Amino acid sequence: MKLTLVLPLLSALALTGLTGCGYIKSLFPDKEKDYQYTVEIPPLVLPADLAKNDGLKRPAPAVPMTPGTAETSANAVTPGSNSANEAPELVAPAPNALEPLPAASEEPITVSTSTDNKSSQHEQIPVTLLKTADGIDTLRLSAPFENAWRAVDKALSRKSVEVTNRNKAEKQFTLHYDPDEKALEDRSFWQEAFFIFHGLNGNEQEFIVKLNDHNGQTDAVILDKDQKPTADASALKLLKLLQDTIQSGFNK
C-alpha cells in the first residue's frame, strides 16, 4: 500500500526536476553553437589607383634640421645645467650710444589770421533817403541788387517785421507793418495782456517794398497793396526803419 503511493510521487518529482532543468538550461544558451555559423571576412582589396599611390604607404618625411637650428637646440640645454627646466640665460645686447637728436627748427610758424571780410564783418552799405521828382520817398542803397536784397531782407528780419512773401524774381517783399508798434521789451503780466489785445486791433497795414536797380545802385520804394507808390507817414517810417537798421550794421 505504501509502495503504491511512493512510486507515483517519485515519478512526479522526477518529471518536475527534468522540466526545471530544461527551463534553467534555456536561460543559459550554449555559446559554442554561435561560433559554428561564423564566416571568415576576406582580406580588403584596394582599387588599382589607390594601390599605386605610394604616399599612403610611406611614412611622413622627417623635417631636416639646419645648422643654425641644431646649434640652437644644442645651446638650449647644456650638460652643466643644474635643472632640465632651468630657462636659458638671456644676454642683454650692449647699449648703443645715444645719437644726438636733430636740433628743433627755430623757424617761426606763421598762422594766417586773414579772414573773409564778407563773413567776419557786417556788410556795410551806404544808404540815403531821398525824394524823387514825383514826390516819392525812396531809399537808395549804394550796392547792386544782390547785396541790396540781402540787406533789406536782413533788416526786416532784425526788426521782426512780418514778411508774408519774398519774390526775388519780381524784386519785392510783401509784408505787414504797424507803425505804432513798439519794440519788444520785458513787460509785466498786465502789460503783456494789454499788448495782446491791442495787437488784435492794431494799425497793421500791408505794404510792398519794391527794389529797382540801375547803374550799380538799388532804390527801394514802398507800394500799397494795389502796387501803387504810397507817400503816407507809415511808408516813410518804414523806409527810415530800414535806413537806420542798415546804417547801424544791423546792430540796432
PDB file of C-alpha atoms in Angstrom:
ATOM      1  CA  MET A   1       0.000   0.000   0.000  1.00  0.00           C
ATOM      2  CA  LYS A   2       2.752   2.395   0.917  1.00  0.00           C
ATOM      3  CA  LEU A   3       4.809   1.396  -2.126  1.00  0.00           C
ATOM      4  CA  THR A   4       1.874   2.166  -4.359  1.00  0.00           C
ATOM      5  CA  LEU A   5       1.755   5.770  -3.054  1.00  0.00           C
ATOM      6  CA  VAL A   6       5.518   6.344  -3.159  1.00  0.00           C
ATOM      7  CA  LEU A   7       6.068   5.398  -6.820  1.00  0.00           C
ATOM      8  CA  PRO A   8       3.696   7.983  -8.290  1.00  0.00           C
ATOM      9  CA  LEU A   9       5.193  10.611  -6.002  1.00  0.00           C
ATOM     10  CA  LEU A  10       8.741   9.841  -7.129  1.00  0.00           C
ATOM     11  CA  SER A  11       7.651   9.856 -10.743  1.00  0.00           C
ATOM     12  CA  ALA A  12       6.094  13.294 -10.289  1.00  0.00           C
ATOM     13  CA  LEU A  13       9.226  14.647  -8.607  1.00  0.00           C
ATOM     14  CA  ALA A  14      11.468  13.262 -11.362  1.00  0.00           C
ATOM     15  CA  LEU A  15       9.302  14.816 -14.063  1.00  0.00           C
ATOM     16  CA  THR A  16       9.298  18.133 -12.272  1.00  0.00           C
ATOM     17  CA  GLY A  17      13.104  18.075 -11.952  1.00  0.00           C
ATOM     18  CA  LEU A  18      13.600  17.340 -15.628  1.00  0.00           C
ATOM     19  CA  THR A  19      11.284  20.185 -16.587  1.00  0.00           C
ATOM     20  CA  GLY A  20      13.097  22.586 -14.242  1.00  0.00           C
ATOM     21  CA  CYS A  21      16.479  21.626 -15.648  1.00  0.00           C
ATOM     22  CA  GLY A  22      15.285  22.295 -19.173  1.00  0.00           C
ATOM     23  CA  TYR A  23      13.962  25.693 -18.142  1.00  0.00           C
ATOM     24  CA  ILE A  24      17.190  26.634 -16.383  1.00  0.00           C
ATOM     25  CA  LYS A  25      19.244  25.478 -19.383  1.00  0.00           C
ATOM     26  CA  SER A  26      17.151  27.681 -21.645  1.00  0.00           C
ATOM     27  CA  LEU A  27      18.202  30.677 -19.579  1.00  0.00           C
ATOM     28  CA  PHE A  28      21.874  29.975 -20.357  1.00  0.00           C
ATOM     29  CA  PRO A  29      22.100  29.087 -24.076  1.00  0.00           C
ATOM     30  CA  ASP A  30      25.175  27.358 -25.413  1.00  0.00           C
ATOM     31  CA  LYS A  31      27.509  29.981 -26.902  1.00  0.00           C
ATOM     32  CA  GLU A  32      29.556  27.408 -28.763  1.00  0.00           C
ATOM     33  CA  LYS A  33      26.785  26.913 -31.278  1.00  0.00           C
ATOM     34  CA  ASP A  34      27.113  30.581 -32.350  1.00  0.00           C
ATOM     35  CA  TYR A  35      30.694  30.037 -33.490  1.00  0.00           C
ATOM     36  CA  GLN A  36      29.614  27.257 -35.797  1.00  0.00           C
ATOM     37  CA  TYR A  37      27.883  29.800 -38.039  1.00  0.00           C
ATOM     38  CA  THR A  38      30.724  32.347 -38.195  1.00  0.00           C
ATOM     39  CA  VAL A  39      32.159  33.347 -41.621  1.00  0.00           C
ATOM     40  CA  GLU A  40      35.737  34.456 -42.171  1.00  0.00           C
ATOM     41  CA  ILE A  41      35.982  38.000 -43.609  1.00  0.00           C
ATOM     42  CA  PRO A  42      38.054  38.137 -46.832  1.00  0.00           C
ATOM     43  CA  PRO A  43      41.058  40.472 -46.951  1.00  0.00           C
ATOM     44  CA  LEU A  44      40.450  44.075 -48.049  1.00  0.00           C
ATOM     45  CA  VAL A  45      41.146  44.624 -51.741  1.00  0.00           C
ATOM     46  CA  LEU A  46      42.190  48.165 -52.678  1.00  0.00           C
ATOM     47  CA  PRO A  47      41.363  49.666 -56.092  1.00  0.00           C
ATOM     48  CA  ALA A  48      44.142  49.886 -58.632  1.00  0.00           C
ATOM     49  CA  ASP A  49      44.504  53.685 -58.428  1.00  0.00           C
ATOM     50  CA  LEU A  50      44.813  53.630 -54.630  1.00  0.00           C
ATOM     51  CA  ALA A  51      47.187  50.677 -54.673  1.00  0.00           C
ATOM     52  CA  LYS A  52      49.610  52.638 -56.900  1.00  0.00           C
ATOM     53  CA  ASN A  53      49.659  55.616 -54.509  1.00  0.00           C
ATOM     54  CA  ASP A  54      52.920  55.111 -52.639  1.00  0.00           C
ATOM     55  CA  GLY A  55      52.273  58.173 -50.485  1.00  0.00           C
ATOM     56  CA  LEU A  56      49.770  56.184 -48.418  1.00  0.00           C
ATOM     57  CA  LYS A  57      52.366  53.525 -47.626  1.00  0.00           C
ATOM     58  CA  ARG A  58      55.433  55.656 -46.933  1.00  0.00           C
ATOM     59  CA  PRO A  59      55.770  57.448 -43.583  1.00  0.00           C
ATOM     60  CA  ALA A  60      55.955  61.238 -43.373  1.00  0.00           C
ATOM     61  CA  PRO A  61      59.434  62.557 -44.182  1.00  0.00           C
ATOM     62  CA  ALA A  62      61.471  63.860 -41.300  1.00  0.00           C
ATOM     63  CA  VAL A  63      61.988  67.622 -41.097  1.00  0.00           C
ATOM     64  CA  PRO A  64      65.631  68.416 -41.914  1.00  0.00           C
ATOM     65  CA  MET A  65      67.490  70.426 -39.343  1.00  0.00           C
ATOM     66  CA  THR A  66      69.646  73.311 -40.496  1.00  0.00           C
ATOM     67  CA  PRO A  67      72.988  74.017 -38.824  1.00  0.00           C
ATOM     68  CA  GLY A  68      71.535  77.088 -37.139  1.00  0.00           C
ATOM     69  CA  THR A  69      68.620  75.067 -35.756  1.00  0.00           C
ATOM     70  CA  ALA A  70      70.912  72.303 -34.489  1.00  0.00           C
ATOM     71  CA  GLU A  71      73.183  74.817 -32.807  1.00  0.00           C
ATOM     72  CA  THR A  72      70.220  76.494 -31.154  1.00  0.00           C
ATOM     73  CA  SER A  73      68.930  73.134 -29.881  1.00  0.00           C
ATOM     74  CA  ALA A  74      72.361  72.226 -28.525  1.00  0.00           C
ATOM     75  CA  ASN A  75      72.703  75.516 -26.703  1.00  0.00           C
ATOM     76  CA  ALA A  76      69.202  75.287 -25.244  1.00  0.00           C
ATOM     77  CA  VAL A  77      70.183  72.581 -22.685  1.00  0.00           C
ATOM     78  CA  THR A  78      73.841  72.191 -21.666  1.00  0.00           C
ATOM     79  CA  PRO A  79      75.343  69.255 -19.717  1.00  0.00           C
ATOM     80  CA  GLY A  80      76.376  71.550 -16.900  1.00  0.00           C
ATOM     81  CA  SER A  81      72.883  72.872 -16.256  1.00  0.00           C
ATOM     82  CA  ASN A  82      71.518  72.158 -12.791  1.00  0.00           C
ATOM     83  CA  SER A  83      67.955  71.515 -13.897  1.00  0.00           C
ATOM     84  CA  ALA A  84      66.332  70.471 -17.152  1.00  0.00           C
ATOM     85  CA  ASN A  85      63.594  73.056 -16.604  1.00  0.00           C
ATOM     86  CA  GLU A  86      66.034  75.899 -15.985  1.00  0.00           C
ATOM     87  CA  ALA A  87      65.475  78.703 -18.508  1.00  0.00           C
ATOM     88  CA  PRO A  88      68.464  79.673 -20.643  1.00  0.00           C
ATOM     89  CA  GLU A  89      70.289  82.787 -19.599  1.00  0.00           C
ATOM     90  CA  LEU A  90      69.339  85.805 -21.646  1.00  0.00           C
ATOM     91  CA  VAL A  91      72.147  88.126 -22.623  1.00  0.00           C
ATOM     92  CA  ALA A  92      71.122  91.736 -22.987  1.00  0.00           C
ATOM     93  CA  PRO A  93      72.549  93.475 -26.036  1.00  0.00           C
ATOM     94  CA  ALA A  94      75.142  96.118 -25.474  1.00  0.00           C
ATOM     95  CA  PRO A  95      73.586  99.556 -25.287  1.00  0.00           C
ATOM     96  CA  ASN A  96      74.223 101.658 -28.311  1.00  0.00           C
ATOM     97  CA  ALA A  97      75.477 105.141 -27.975  1.00  0.00           C
ATOM     98  CA  LEU A  98      72.665 107.631 -27.972  1.00  0.00           C
ATOM     99  CA  GLU A  99      72.599 109.545 -31.199  1.00  0.00           C
ATOM    100  CA  PRO A 100      72.136 113.285 -30.811  1.00  0.00           C
ATOM    101  CA  LEU A 101      68.671 114.428 -31.758  1.00  0.00           C
ATOM    102  CA  PRO A 102      68.445 116.952 -34.567  1.00  0.00           C
ATOM    103  CA  ALA A 103      68.037 120.479 -33.385  1.00  0.00           C
ATOM    104  CA  ALA A 104      64.481 121.736 -33.443  1.00  0.00           C
ATOM    105  CA  SER A 105      63.690 124.102 -36.214  1.00  0.00           C
ATOM    106  CA  GLU A 106      63.739 127.644 -34.952  1.00  0.00           C
ATOM    107  CA  GLU A 107      61.785 128.999 -37.889  1.00  0.00           C
ATOM    108  CA  PRO A 108      58.679 130.809 -36.613  1.00  0.00           C
ATOM    109  CA  ILE A 109      55.356 129.296 -37.513  1.00  0.00           C
ATOM    110  CA  THR A 110      53.134 131.835 -39.145  1.00  0.00           C
ATOM    111  CA  VAL A 111      49.420 131.443 -38.576  1.00  0.00           C
ATOM    112  CA  SER A 112      47.191 133.016 -41.128  1.00  0.00           C
ATOM    113  CA  THR A 113      44.734 135.329 -39.430  1.00  0.00           C
ATOM    114  CA  SER A 114      43.217 136.764 -42.566  1.00  0.00           C
ATOM    115  CA  THR A 115      39.521 136.010 -42.897  1.00  0.00           C
ATOM    116  CA  ASP A 116      36.942 136.864 -45.439  1.00  0.00           C
ATOM    117  CA  ASN A 117      35.651 140.349 -44.788  1.00  0.00           C
ATOM    118  CA  LYS A 118      32.206 139.368 -46.017  1.00  0.00           C
ATOM    119  CA  SER A 119      31.839 136.618 -43.400  1.00  0.00           C
ATOM    120  CA  SER A 120      33.648 138.266 -40.443  1.00  0.00           C
ATOM    121  CA  GLN A 121      32.152 141.740 -40.735  1.00  0.00           C
ATOM    122  CA  HIS A 122      28.679 143.022 -41.419  1.00  0.00           C
ATOM    123  CA  GLU A 123      28.199 144.214 -44.930  1.00  0.00           C
ATOM    124  CA  GLN A 124      28.286 147.997 -44.752  1.00  0.00           C
ATOM    125  CA  ILE A 125      26.148 149.585 -47.450  1.00  0.00           C
ATOM    126  CA  PRO A 126      25.739 153.358 -47.697  1.00  0.00           C
ATOM    127  CA  VAL A 127      22.047 154.292 -47.735  1.00  0.00           C
ATOM    128  CA  THR A 128      20.390 157.623 -48.475  1.00  0.00           C
ATOM    129  CA  LEU A 129      16.773 158.662 -48.004  1.00  0.00           C
ATOM    130  CA  LEU A 130      15.670 160.972 -50.799  1.00  0.00           C
ATOM    131  CA  LYS A 131      12.565 162.174 -52.616  1.00  0.00           C
ATOM    132  CA  THR A 132      12.184 161.821 -56.348  1.00  0.00           C
ATOM    133  CA  ALA A 133      10.847 164.470 -58.705  1.00  0.00           C
ATOM    134  CA  ASP A 134       7.449 162.793 -58.496  1.00  0.00           C
ATOM    135  CA  GLY A 135       7.444 163.278 -54.727  1.00  0.00           C
ATOM    136  CA  ILE A 136       8.005 159.586 -53.944  1.00  0.00           C
ATOM    137  CA  ASP A 137      10.135 158.755 -50.920  1.00  0.00           C
ATOM    138  CA  THR A 138      12.980 156.451 -51.954  1.00  0.00           C
ATOM    139  CA  LEU A 139      15.721 154.678 -50.038  1.00  0.00           C
ATOM    140  CA  ARG A 140      18.846 154.445 -52.213  1.00  0.00           C
ATOM    141  CA  LEU A 141      21.359 151.703 -51.434  1.00  0.00           C
ATOM    142  CA  SER A 142      24.813 152.121 -52.979  1.00  0.00           C
ATOM    143  CA  ALA A 143      25.077 148.431 -53.855  1.00  0.00           C
ATOM    144  CA  PRO A 144      23.993 146.091 -56.659  1.00  0.00           C
ATOM    145  CA  PHE A 145      20.711 144.256 -56.449  1.00  0.00           C
ATOM    146  CA  GLU A 146      22.026 141.037 -54.837  1.00  0.00           C
ATOM    147  CA  ASN A 147      23.656 142.894 -51.941  1.00  0.00           C
ATOM    148  CA  ALA A 148      20.717 145.252 -51.550  1.00  0.00           C
ATOM    149  CA  TRP A 149      18.263 142.337 -51.474  1.00  0.00           C
ATOM    150  CA  ARG A 150      20.170 140.625 -48.667  1.00  0.00           C
ATOM    151  CA  ALA A 151      20.479 143.882 -46.715  1.00  0.00           C
ATOM    152  CA  VAL A 152      16.753 144.701 -46.876  1.00  0.00           C
ATOM    153  CA  ASP A 153      15.785 141.118 -46.038  1.00  0.00           C
ATOM    154  CA  LYS A 154      18.129 141.088 -43.060  1.00  0.00           C
ATOM    155  CA  ALA A 155      16.855 144.449 -41.822  1.00  0.00           C
ATOM    156  CA  LEU A 156      13.232 143.288 -41.944  1.00  0.00           C
ATOM    157  CA  SER A 157      14.109 140.122 -40.032  1.00  0.00           C
ATOM    158  CA  ARG A 158      16.131 142.060 -37.455  1.00  0.00           C
ATOM    159  CA  LYS A 159      13.184 144.387 -36.730  1.00  0.00           C
ATOM    160  CA  SER A 160      10.739 141.414 -36.599  1.00  0.00           C
ATOM    161  CA  VAL A 161       8.627 142.739 -39.455  1.00  0.00           C
ATOM    162  CA  GLU A 162       6.187 140.083 -40.680  1.00  0.00           C
ATOM    163  CA  VAL A 163       7.107 139.241 -44.281  1.00  0.00           C
ATOM    164  CA  THR A 164       4.376 137.218 -45.964  1.00  0.00           C
ATOM    165  CA  ASN A 165       6.044 136.796 -49.358  1.00  0.00           C
ATOM    166  CA  ARG A 166       9.558 137.122 -50.753  1.00  0.00           C
ATOM    167  CA  ASN A 167       9.514 137.283 -54.548  1.00  0.00           C
ATOM    168  CA  LYS A 168      13.056 137.748 -55.736  1.00  0.00           C
ATOM    169  CA  ALA A 169      12.074 137.380 -59.375  1.00  0.00           C
ATOM    170  CA  GLU A 170       9.740 140.383 -59.028  1.00  0.00           C
ATOM    171  CA  LYS A 171      12.264 142.131 -56.717  1.00  0.00           C
ATOM    172  CA  GLN A 172       9.740 142.803 -53.980  1.00  0.00           C
ATOM    173  CA  PHE A 173       8.801 141.946 -50.379  1.00  0.00           C
ATOM    174  CA  THR A 174       5.169 141.723 -49.259  1.00  0.00           C
ATOM    175  CA  LEU A 175       4.807 142.486 -45.545  1.00  0.00           C
ATOM    176  CA  HIS A 176       2.535 143.607 -42.734  1.00  0.00           C
ATOM    177  CA  TYR A 177       3.777 146.639 -40.816  1.00  0.00           C
ATOM    178  CA  ASP A 178       2.320 148.509 -37.840  1.00  0.00           C
ATOM    179  CA  PRO A 179       3.928 151.947 -37.476  1.00  0.00           C
ATOM    180  CA  ASP A 180       2.599 152.296 -33.921  1.00  0.00           C
ATOM    181  CA  GLU A 181       4.096 149.038 -32.692  1.00  0.00           C
ATOM    182  CA  LYS A 182       6.800 149.493 -30.064  1.00  0.00           C
ATOM    183  CA  ALA A 183       9.925 147.457 -29.712  1.00  0.00           C
ATOM    184  CA  LEU A 184       9.666 144.296 -27.647  1.00  0.00           C
ATOM    185  CA  GLU A 185      10.734 144.666 -24.038  1.00  0.00           C
ATOM    186  CA  ASP A 186      10.177 142.982 -20.690  1.00  0.00           C
ATOM    187  CA  ARG A 187       6.630 143.630 -19.534  1.00  0.00           C
ATOM    188  CA  SER A 188       4.505 142.618 -16.598  1.00  0.00           C
ATOM    189  CA  PHE A 189       1.579 140.236 -16.908  1.00  0.00           C
ATOM    190  CA  TRP A 190      -0.988 143.024 -17.365  1.00  0.00           C
ATOM    191  CA  GLN A 191       1.196 144.794 -19.902  1.00  0.00           C
ATOM    192  CA  GLU A 192       1.511 141.552 -21.853  1.00  0.00           C
ATOM    193  CA  ALA A 193      -2.259 141.067 -21.780  1.00  0.00           C
ATOM    194  CA  PHE A 194      -2.800 144.657 -22.950  1.00  0.00           C
ATOM    195  CA  PHE A 195      -0.262 144.174 -25.718  1.00  0.00           C
ATOM    196  CA  ILE A 196      -2.029 141.021 -26.938  1.00  0.00           C
ATOM    197  CA  PHE A 197      -5.481 142.618 -27.055  1.00  0.00           C
ATOM    198  CA  HIS A 198      -4.058 145.793 -28.542  1.00  0.00           C
ATOM    199  CA  GLY A 199      -2.267 143.755 -31.199  1.00  0.00           C
ATOM    200  CA  LEU A 200      -5.556 142.231 -32.324  1.00  0.00           C
ATOM    201  CA  ASN A 201      -6.885 145.706 -33.060  1.00  0.00           C
ATOM    202  CA  GLY A 202      -3.557 147.245 -34.085  1.00  0.00           C
ATOM    203  CA  ASN A 203      -2.880 149.562 -37.003  1.00  0.00           C
ATOM    204  CA  GLU A 204      -1.212 146.897 -39.132  1.00  0.00           C
ATOM    205  CA  GLN A 205      -1.062 147.642 -42.848  1.00  0.00           C
ATOM    206  CA  GLU A 206       0.063 145.709 -45.893  1.00  0.00           C
ATOM    207  CA  PHE A 207       2.970 147.165 -47.831  1.00  0.00           C
ATOM    208  CA  ILE A 208       5.231 146.105 -50.670  1.00  0.00           C
ATOM    209  CA  VAL A 209       8.927 147.003 -50.676  1.00  0.00           C
ATOM    210  CA  LYS A 210       9.928 147.233 -54.336  1.00  0.00           C
ATOM    211  CA  LEU A 211      13.600 147.233 -55.371  1.00  0.00           C
ATOM    212  CA  ASN A 212      14.779 148.838 -58.615  1.00  0.00           C
ATOM    213  CA  ASP A 213      18.449 148.509 -59.581  1.00  0.00           C
ATOM    214  CA  HIS A 214      20.281 150.791 -62.001  1.00  0.00           C
ATOM    215  CA  ASN A 215      23.943 151.726 -62.563  1.00  0.00           C
ATOM    216  CA  GLY A 216      25.195 149.571 -59.663  1.00  0.00           C
ATOM    217  CA  GLN A 217      22.727 151.128 -57.205  1.00  0.00           C
ATOM    218  CA  THR A 218      19.368 149.952 -55.893  1.00  0.00           C
ATOM    219  CA  ASP A 219      16.339 152.065 -54.959  1.00  0.00           C
ATOM    220  CA  ALA A 220      13.715 150.804 -52.504  1.00  0.00           C
ATOM    221  CA  VAL A 221      10.222 152.287 -52.700  1.00  0.00           C
ATOM    222  CA  ILE A 222       7.058 151.490 -50.757  1.00  0.00           C
ATOM    223  CA  LEU A 223       3.957 150.368 -52.655  1.00  0.00           C
ATOM    224  CA  ASP A 224       0.468 149.728 -51.380  1.00  0.00           C
ATOM    225  CA  LYS A 225      -1.435 146.504 -51.919  1.00  0.00           C
ATOM    226  CA  ASP A 226      -2.535 147.813 -55.344  1.00  0.00           C
ATOM    227  CA  GLN A 227       1.097 148.078 -56.500  1.00  0.00           C
ATOM    228  CA  LYS A 228       0.972 151.898 -56.413  1.00  0.00           C
ATOM    229  CA  PRO A 229       3.537 154.158 -54.723  1.00  0.00           C
ATOM    230  CA  THR A 230       2.379 155.480 -51.385  1.00  0.00           C
ATOM    231  CA  ALA A 231       3.583 158.625 -49.655  1.00  0.00           C
ATOM    232  CA  ASP A 232       1.836 158.409 -46.301  1.00  0.00           C
ATOM    233  CA  ALA A 233       3.583 158.679 -42.951  1.00  0.00           C
ATOM    234  CA  SER A 234       3.606 154.900 -42.368  1.00  0.00           C
ATOM    235  CA  ALA A 235       5.541 154.252 -45.581  1.00  0.00           C
ATOM    236  CA  LEU A 236       8.072 156.951 -44.713  1.00  0.00           C
ATOM    237  CA  LYS A 237       8.503 155.499 -41.232  1.00  0.00           C
ATOM    238  CA  LEU A 238       9.159 152.058 -42.722  1.00  0.00           C
ATOM    239  CA  LEU A 239      11.858 153.483 -45.004  1.00  0.00           C
ATOM    240  CA  LYS A 240      13.515 155.244 -42.056  1.00  0.00           C
ATOM    241  CA  LEU A 241      13.408 151.996 -40.089  1.00  0.00           C
ATOM    242  CA  LEU A 242      15.240 150.205 -42.899  1.00  0.00           C
ATOM    243  CA  GLN A 243      17.736 153.064 -43.220  1.00  0.00           C
ATOM    244  CA  ASP A 244      18.623 153.108 -39.513  1.00  0.00           C
ATOM    245  CA  THR A 245      18.962 149.320 -39.340  1.00  0.00           C
ATOM    246  CA  ILE A 246      21.227 149.055 -42.390  1.00  0.00           C
ATOM    247  CA  GLN A 247      23.378 152.062 -41.418  1.00  0.00           C
ATOM    248  CA  SER A 248      23.951 150.654 -37.935  1.00  0.00           C
ATOM    249  CA  GLY A 249      25.362 147.445 -39.379  1.00  0.00           C
ATOM    250  CA  PHE A 250      22.251 145.562 -38.170  1.00  0.00           C
ATOM    251  CA  ASN A 251      23.235 146.218 -34.547  1.00  0.00           C
ATOM    252  CA  LYS A 252      20.072 148.099 -33.638  1.00  0.00           C
TER     253      LYS A 252
END
